[in-house]
Coordinates of C-alpha atoms in Angstrom, one line a residue:
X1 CA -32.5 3.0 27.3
X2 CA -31.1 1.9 30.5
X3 CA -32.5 2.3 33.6
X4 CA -29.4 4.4 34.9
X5 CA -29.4 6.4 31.9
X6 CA -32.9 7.3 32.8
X7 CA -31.7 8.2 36.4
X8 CA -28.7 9.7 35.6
X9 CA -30.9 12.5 33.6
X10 CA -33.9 12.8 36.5
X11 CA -30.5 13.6 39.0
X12 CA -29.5 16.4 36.8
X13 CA -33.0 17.8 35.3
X14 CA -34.0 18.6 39.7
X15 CA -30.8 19.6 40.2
X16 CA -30.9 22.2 36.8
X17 CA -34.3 22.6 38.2
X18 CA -33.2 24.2 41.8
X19 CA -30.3 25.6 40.2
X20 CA -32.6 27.7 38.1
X21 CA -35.5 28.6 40.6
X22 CA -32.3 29.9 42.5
X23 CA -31.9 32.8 40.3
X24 CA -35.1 34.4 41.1
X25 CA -34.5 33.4 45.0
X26 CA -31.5 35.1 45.5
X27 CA -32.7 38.7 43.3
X28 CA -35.5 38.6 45.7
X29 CA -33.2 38.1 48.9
X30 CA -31.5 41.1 47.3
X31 CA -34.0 43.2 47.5
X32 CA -33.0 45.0 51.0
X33 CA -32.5 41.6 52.5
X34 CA -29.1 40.4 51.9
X35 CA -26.0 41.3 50.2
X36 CA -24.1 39.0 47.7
X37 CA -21.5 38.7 50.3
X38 CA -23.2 37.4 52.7
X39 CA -25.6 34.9 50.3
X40 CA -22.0 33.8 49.3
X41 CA -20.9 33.3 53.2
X42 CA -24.6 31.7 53.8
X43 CA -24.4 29.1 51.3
X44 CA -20.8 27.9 51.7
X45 CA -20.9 27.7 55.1
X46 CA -23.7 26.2 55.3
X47 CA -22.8 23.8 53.0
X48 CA -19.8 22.6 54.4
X49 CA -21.6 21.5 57.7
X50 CA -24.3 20.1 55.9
X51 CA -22.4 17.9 53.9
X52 CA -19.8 17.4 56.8
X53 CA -22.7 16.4 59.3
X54 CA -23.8 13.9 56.1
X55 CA -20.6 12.6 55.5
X56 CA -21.1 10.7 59.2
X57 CA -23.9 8.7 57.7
X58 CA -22.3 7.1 55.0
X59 CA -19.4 5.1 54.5
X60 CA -15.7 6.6 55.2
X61 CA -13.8 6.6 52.4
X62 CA -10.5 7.0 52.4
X63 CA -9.4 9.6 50.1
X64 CA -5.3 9.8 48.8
X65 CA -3.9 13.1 48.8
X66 CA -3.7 13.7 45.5
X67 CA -7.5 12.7 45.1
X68 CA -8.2 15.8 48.2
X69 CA -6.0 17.7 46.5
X70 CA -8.0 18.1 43.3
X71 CA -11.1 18.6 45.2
X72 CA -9.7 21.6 46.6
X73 CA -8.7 23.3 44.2
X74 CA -12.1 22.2 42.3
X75 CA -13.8 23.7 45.7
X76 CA -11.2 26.9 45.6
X77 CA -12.0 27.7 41.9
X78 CA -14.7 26.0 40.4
X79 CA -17.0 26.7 43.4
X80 CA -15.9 29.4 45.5
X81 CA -15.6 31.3 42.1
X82 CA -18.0 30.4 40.4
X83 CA -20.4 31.3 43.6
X84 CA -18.3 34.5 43.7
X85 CA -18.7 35.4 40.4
X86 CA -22.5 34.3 40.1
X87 CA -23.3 36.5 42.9
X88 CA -21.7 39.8 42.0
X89 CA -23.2 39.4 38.6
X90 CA -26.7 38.4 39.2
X91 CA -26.6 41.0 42.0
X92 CA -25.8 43.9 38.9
X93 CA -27.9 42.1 36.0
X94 CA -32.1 40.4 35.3
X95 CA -32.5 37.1 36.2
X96 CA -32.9 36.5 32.7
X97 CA -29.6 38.0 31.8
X98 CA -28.0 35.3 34.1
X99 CA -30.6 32.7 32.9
X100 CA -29.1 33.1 29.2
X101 CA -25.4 33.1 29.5
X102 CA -25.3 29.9 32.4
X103 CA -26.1 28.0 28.8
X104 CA -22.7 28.6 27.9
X105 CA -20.6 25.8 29.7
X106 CA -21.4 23.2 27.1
X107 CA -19.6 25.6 24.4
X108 CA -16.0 25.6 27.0
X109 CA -16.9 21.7 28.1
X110 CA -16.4 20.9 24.1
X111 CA -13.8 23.1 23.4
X112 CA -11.5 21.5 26.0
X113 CA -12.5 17.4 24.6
X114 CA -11.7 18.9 21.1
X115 CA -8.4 20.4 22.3
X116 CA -7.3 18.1 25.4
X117 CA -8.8 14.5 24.9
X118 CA -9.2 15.0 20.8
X119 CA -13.0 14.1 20.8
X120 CA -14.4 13.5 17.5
X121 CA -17.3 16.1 16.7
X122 CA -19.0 16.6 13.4
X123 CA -19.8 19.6 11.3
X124 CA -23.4 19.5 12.8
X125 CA -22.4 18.9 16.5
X126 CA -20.7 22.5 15.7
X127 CA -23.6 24.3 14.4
X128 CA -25.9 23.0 17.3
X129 CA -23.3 24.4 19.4
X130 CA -23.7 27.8 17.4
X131 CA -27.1 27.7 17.1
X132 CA -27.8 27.5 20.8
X133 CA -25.3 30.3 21.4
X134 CA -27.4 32.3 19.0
X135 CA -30.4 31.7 20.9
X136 CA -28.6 33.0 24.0
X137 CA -27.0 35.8 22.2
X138 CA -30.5 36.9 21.1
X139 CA -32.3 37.7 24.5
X140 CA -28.8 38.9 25.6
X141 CA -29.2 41.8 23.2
X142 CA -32.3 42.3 23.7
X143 CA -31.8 42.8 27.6
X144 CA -29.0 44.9 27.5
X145 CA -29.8 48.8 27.4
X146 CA -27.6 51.1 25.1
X147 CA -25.0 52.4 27.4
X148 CA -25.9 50.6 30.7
X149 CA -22.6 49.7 32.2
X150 CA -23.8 48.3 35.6
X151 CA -25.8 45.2 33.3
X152 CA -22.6 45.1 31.1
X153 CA -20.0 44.1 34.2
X154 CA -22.6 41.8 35.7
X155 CA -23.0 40.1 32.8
X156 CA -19.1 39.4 32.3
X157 CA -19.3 38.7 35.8
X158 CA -22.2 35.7 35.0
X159 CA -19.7 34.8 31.9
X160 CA -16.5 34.3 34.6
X161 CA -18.7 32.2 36.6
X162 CA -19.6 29.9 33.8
X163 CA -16.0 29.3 32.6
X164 CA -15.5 28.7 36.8
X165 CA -18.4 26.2 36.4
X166 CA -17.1 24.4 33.1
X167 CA -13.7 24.4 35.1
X168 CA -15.5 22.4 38.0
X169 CA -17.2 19.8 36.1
X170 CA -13.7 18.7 34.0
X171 CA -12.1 18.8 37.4
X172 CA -14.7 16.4 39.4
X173 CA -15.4 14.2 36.3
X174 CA -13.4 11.7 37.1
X175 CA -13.6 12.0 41.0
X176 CA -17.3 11.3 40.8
X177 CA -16.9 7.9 39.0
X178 CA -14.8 7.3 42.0
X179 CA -16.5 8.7 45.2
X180 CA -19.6 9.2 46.4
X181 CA -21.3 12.8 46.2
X182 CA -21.1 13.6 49.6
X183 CA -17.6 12.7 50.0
X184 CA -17.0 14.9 46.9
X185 CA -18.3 18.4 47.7
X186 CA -17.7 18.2 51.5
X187 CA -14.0 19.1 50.6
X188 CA -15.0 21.5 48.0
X189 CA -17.3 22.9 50.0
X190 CA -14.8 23.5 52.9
X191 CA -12.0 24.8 50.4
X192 CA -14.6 27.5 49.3
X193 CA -15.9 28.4 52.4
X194 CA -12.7 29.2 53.6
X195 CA -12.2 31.8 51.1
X196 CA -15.6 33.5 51.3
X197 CA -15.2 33.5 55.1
X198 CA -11.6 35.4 54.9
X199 CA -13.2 37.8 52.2
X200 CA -16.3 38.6 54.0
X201 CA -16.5 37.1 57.2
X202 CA -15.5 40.1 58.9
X203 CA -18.4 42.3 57.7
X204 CA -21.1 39.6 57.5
X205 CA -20.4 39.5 61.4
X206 CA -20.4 43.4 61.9
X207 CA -23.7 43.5 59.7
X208 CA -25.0 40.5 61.6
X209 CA -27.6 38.0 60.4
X210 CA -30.2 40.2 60.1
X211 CA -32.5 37.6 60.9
X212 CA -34.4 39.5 63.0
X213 CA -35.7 41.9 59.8
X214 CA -36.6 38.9 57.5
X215 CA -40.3 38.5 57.0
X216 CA -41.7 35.3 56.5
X217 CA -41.2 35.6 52.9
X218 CA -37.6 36.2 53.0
X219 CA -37.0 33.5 55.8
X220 CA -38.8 30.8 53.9
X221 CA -36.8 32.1 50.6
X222 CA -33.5 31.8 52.5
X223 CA -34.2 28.2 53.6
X224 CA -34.9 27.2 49.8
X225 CA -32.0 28.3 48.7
X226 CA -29.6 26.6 51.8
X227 CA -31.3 23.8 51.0
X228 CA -32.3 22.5 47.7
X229 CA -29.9 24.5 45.0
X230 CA -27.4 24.9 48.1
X231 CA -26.8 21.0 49.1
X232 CA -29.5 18.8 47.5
X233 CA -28.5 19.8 44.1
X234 CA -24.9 19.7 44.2
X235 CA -25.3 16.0 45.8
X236 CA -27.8 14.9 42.3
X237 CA -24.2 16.6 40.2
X238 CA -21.4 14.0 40.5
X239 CA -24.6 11.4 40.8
X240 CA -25.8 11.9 37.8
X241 CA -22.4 12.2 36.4
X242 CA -21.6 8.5 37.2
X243 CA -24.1 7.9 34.4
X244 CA -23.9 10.7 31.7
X245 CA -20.6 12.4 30.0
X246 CA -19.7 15.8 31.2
X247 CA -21.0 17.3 28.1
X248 CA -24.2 15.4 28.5
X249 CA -24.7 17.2 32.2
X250 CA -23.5 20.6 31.0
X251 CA -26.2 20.8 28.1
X252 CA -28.4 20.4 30.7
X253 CA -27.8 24.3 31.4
X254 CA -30.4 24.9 28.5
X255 CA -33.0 24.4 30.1
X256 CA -32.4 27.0 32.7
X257 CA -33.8 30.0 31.3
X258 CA -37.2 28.0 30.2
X259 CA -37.3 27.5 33.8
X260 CA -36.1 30.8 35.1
X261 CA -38.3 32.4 32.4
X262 CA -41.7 30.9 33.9
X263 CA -40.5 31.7 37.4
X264 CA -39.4 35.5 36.8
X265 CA -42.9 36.1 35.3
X266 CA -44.8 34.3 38.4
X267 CA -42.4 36.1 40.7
X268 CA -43.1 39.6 39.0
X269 CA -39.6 40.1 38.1
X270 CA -39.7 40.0 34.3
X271 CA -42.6 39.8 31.7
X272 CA -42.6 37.9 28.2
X273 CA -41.3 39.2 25.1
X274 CA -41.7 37.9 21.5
X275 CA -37.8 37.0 21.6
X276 CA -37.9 34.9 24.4
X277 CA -40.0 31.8 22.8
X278 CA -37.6 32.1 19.8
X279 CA -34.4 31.9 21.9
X280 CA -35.9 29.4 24.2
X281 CA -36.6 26.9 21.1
X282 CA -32.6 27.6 19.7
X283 CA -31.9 26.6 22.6
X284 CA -33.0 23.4 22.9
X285 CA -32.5 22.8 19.5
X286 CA -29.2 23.3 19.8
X287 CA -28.7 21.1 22.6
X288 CA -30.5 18.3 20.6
X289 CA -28.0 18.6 17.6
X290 CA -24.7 19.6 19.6
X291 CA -24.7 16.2 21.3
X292 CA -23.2 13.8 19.5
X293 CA -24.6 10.6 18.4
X294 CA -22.9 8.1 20.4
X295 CA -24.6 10.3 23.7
X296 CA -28.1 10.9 22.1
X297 CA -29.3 9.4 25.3

């Protein structure tokens, strides 16, 4: 295997990795700390200055406007949306619940090749594709409660987010082959924050900070999320997708609620059931068997 084959998957396992212990970060902030709104406001803006401030210490690159363009509207939908979405949703639903349906992206990610660039998938590719969803589909059932409507909308709301996320990575692909990671979500950054700020700046600023409430816990909490699944994880994306497919980094999303699973249960926040092992092994069976051959690595 080459050696940026091999790097190209550690960039995207840490960044799946943050991405995941995320979920459990932001329930807990949640918890009498922090709206969704204002997560949303945190993490955008923050964003855009950190990867503004990093763009000075690398190269300029000059970008053509159609090449801007593109990232905005990747920034405008894929992020602020997704973020949007994600946050409304996890903010109604478990952490599992969200854990389970962010494994969906692969499922849209093939659907547009099949339809758009005509990619050649077999019979099995298909039914690792199924097989994963099933796996998913399980622990969703088994988390939603007869008649509990609030779990129901955030879990469309997680869904809407995913289709925002596949949406991102087909828009980007070809950017990141191009530019450098930095360059790349400093504009999508801005054209989400700008968004979020319109929607909810007002209010954040009436509300304040509230800084001054957070205990330790939360402060430290809020720093992990700014920084790892906030910045350092969306610079490891269009890194490791200079060496993998875009189907290759979406199936990556399987692994989230392994991850999330052993963090909710540290955390407190959730506790194991016998379905969970079962989905978790779909899962990443699926993932094996839905990539096709020519991409095994």
């Amino acid at each position: 295997m080459k050696r940026s084959i091999v790097l190209g998957h550690v960039e995207i396992f840490i960044s799946t990795l943050f991405f995941a212990l995320n979920i459990p970060a932001i329930k807990f902030m949640f918890d009498g700390w922090l709206t969704p709104g204002q997560i949303l406001v945190y993490r955008l803006v923050f964003g855009t200055l950190a990867f503004w401030g990093l763009s000075l210490l690398v190269s300029k690159v000059s970008i053509p406007t159609k090449d801007k363009l593109t990232l905005c509207i990747a920034g405008a939908i894929g992020l602020f949306c997704m973020q949007f979405f994600y946050m409304e949703g996890l903010a109604l639903t478990s952490p599992i619940d969200v854990s389970i349906i962010l494994t969906l992206p692969p499922i849209f990610i093939l659907l547009y090749e099949i339809i758009f660039k005509k990619e050649q998938v077999s019979l099995l590719n298909i039914g690792g594709i199924l097989l994963a969803f099933s796996g998913a589909l399980l622990v969703i059932l088994m988390q939603v409660h007869s008649g509990d409507a609030a779990n129901l909308k955030g879990n469309l709301y997680i869904l809407a987010s995913v289709i925002c996320w596949a949406l991102y990575l087909i828009l980007t692909n070809q950017l990141s082959l191009t530019y450098n990671g930095i360059t790349i979500m400093k504009w999508t950054f801005l054209a989400a924050a700008i968004p979020a700020l319109v929607l909810y700046g007002h209010s954040f600023w009436d509300h304040g900070f509230v800084l001054n409430t957070f205990s330790t816990t939360a402060s430290w909490m809020l720093l992990f999320i700014l920084i790892f699944p906030t910045v350092l994880s969306y610079i490891l994306i269009p890194a490791s997708m200079k060496n993998l497919s875009t189907d290759t980094v979406s199936l990556y999303s399987y692994a989230i609620p392994v991850i999330v699973s052993i963090a909710s249960i540290v955390m407190g926040q959730a506790t194991l059931r016998w379905d969970q092992p079962l989905a978790i092994a779909l899962l990443l069976l699926g993932m094996y068997l839905s990539t096709p051959k020519n991409k095994k690595q």
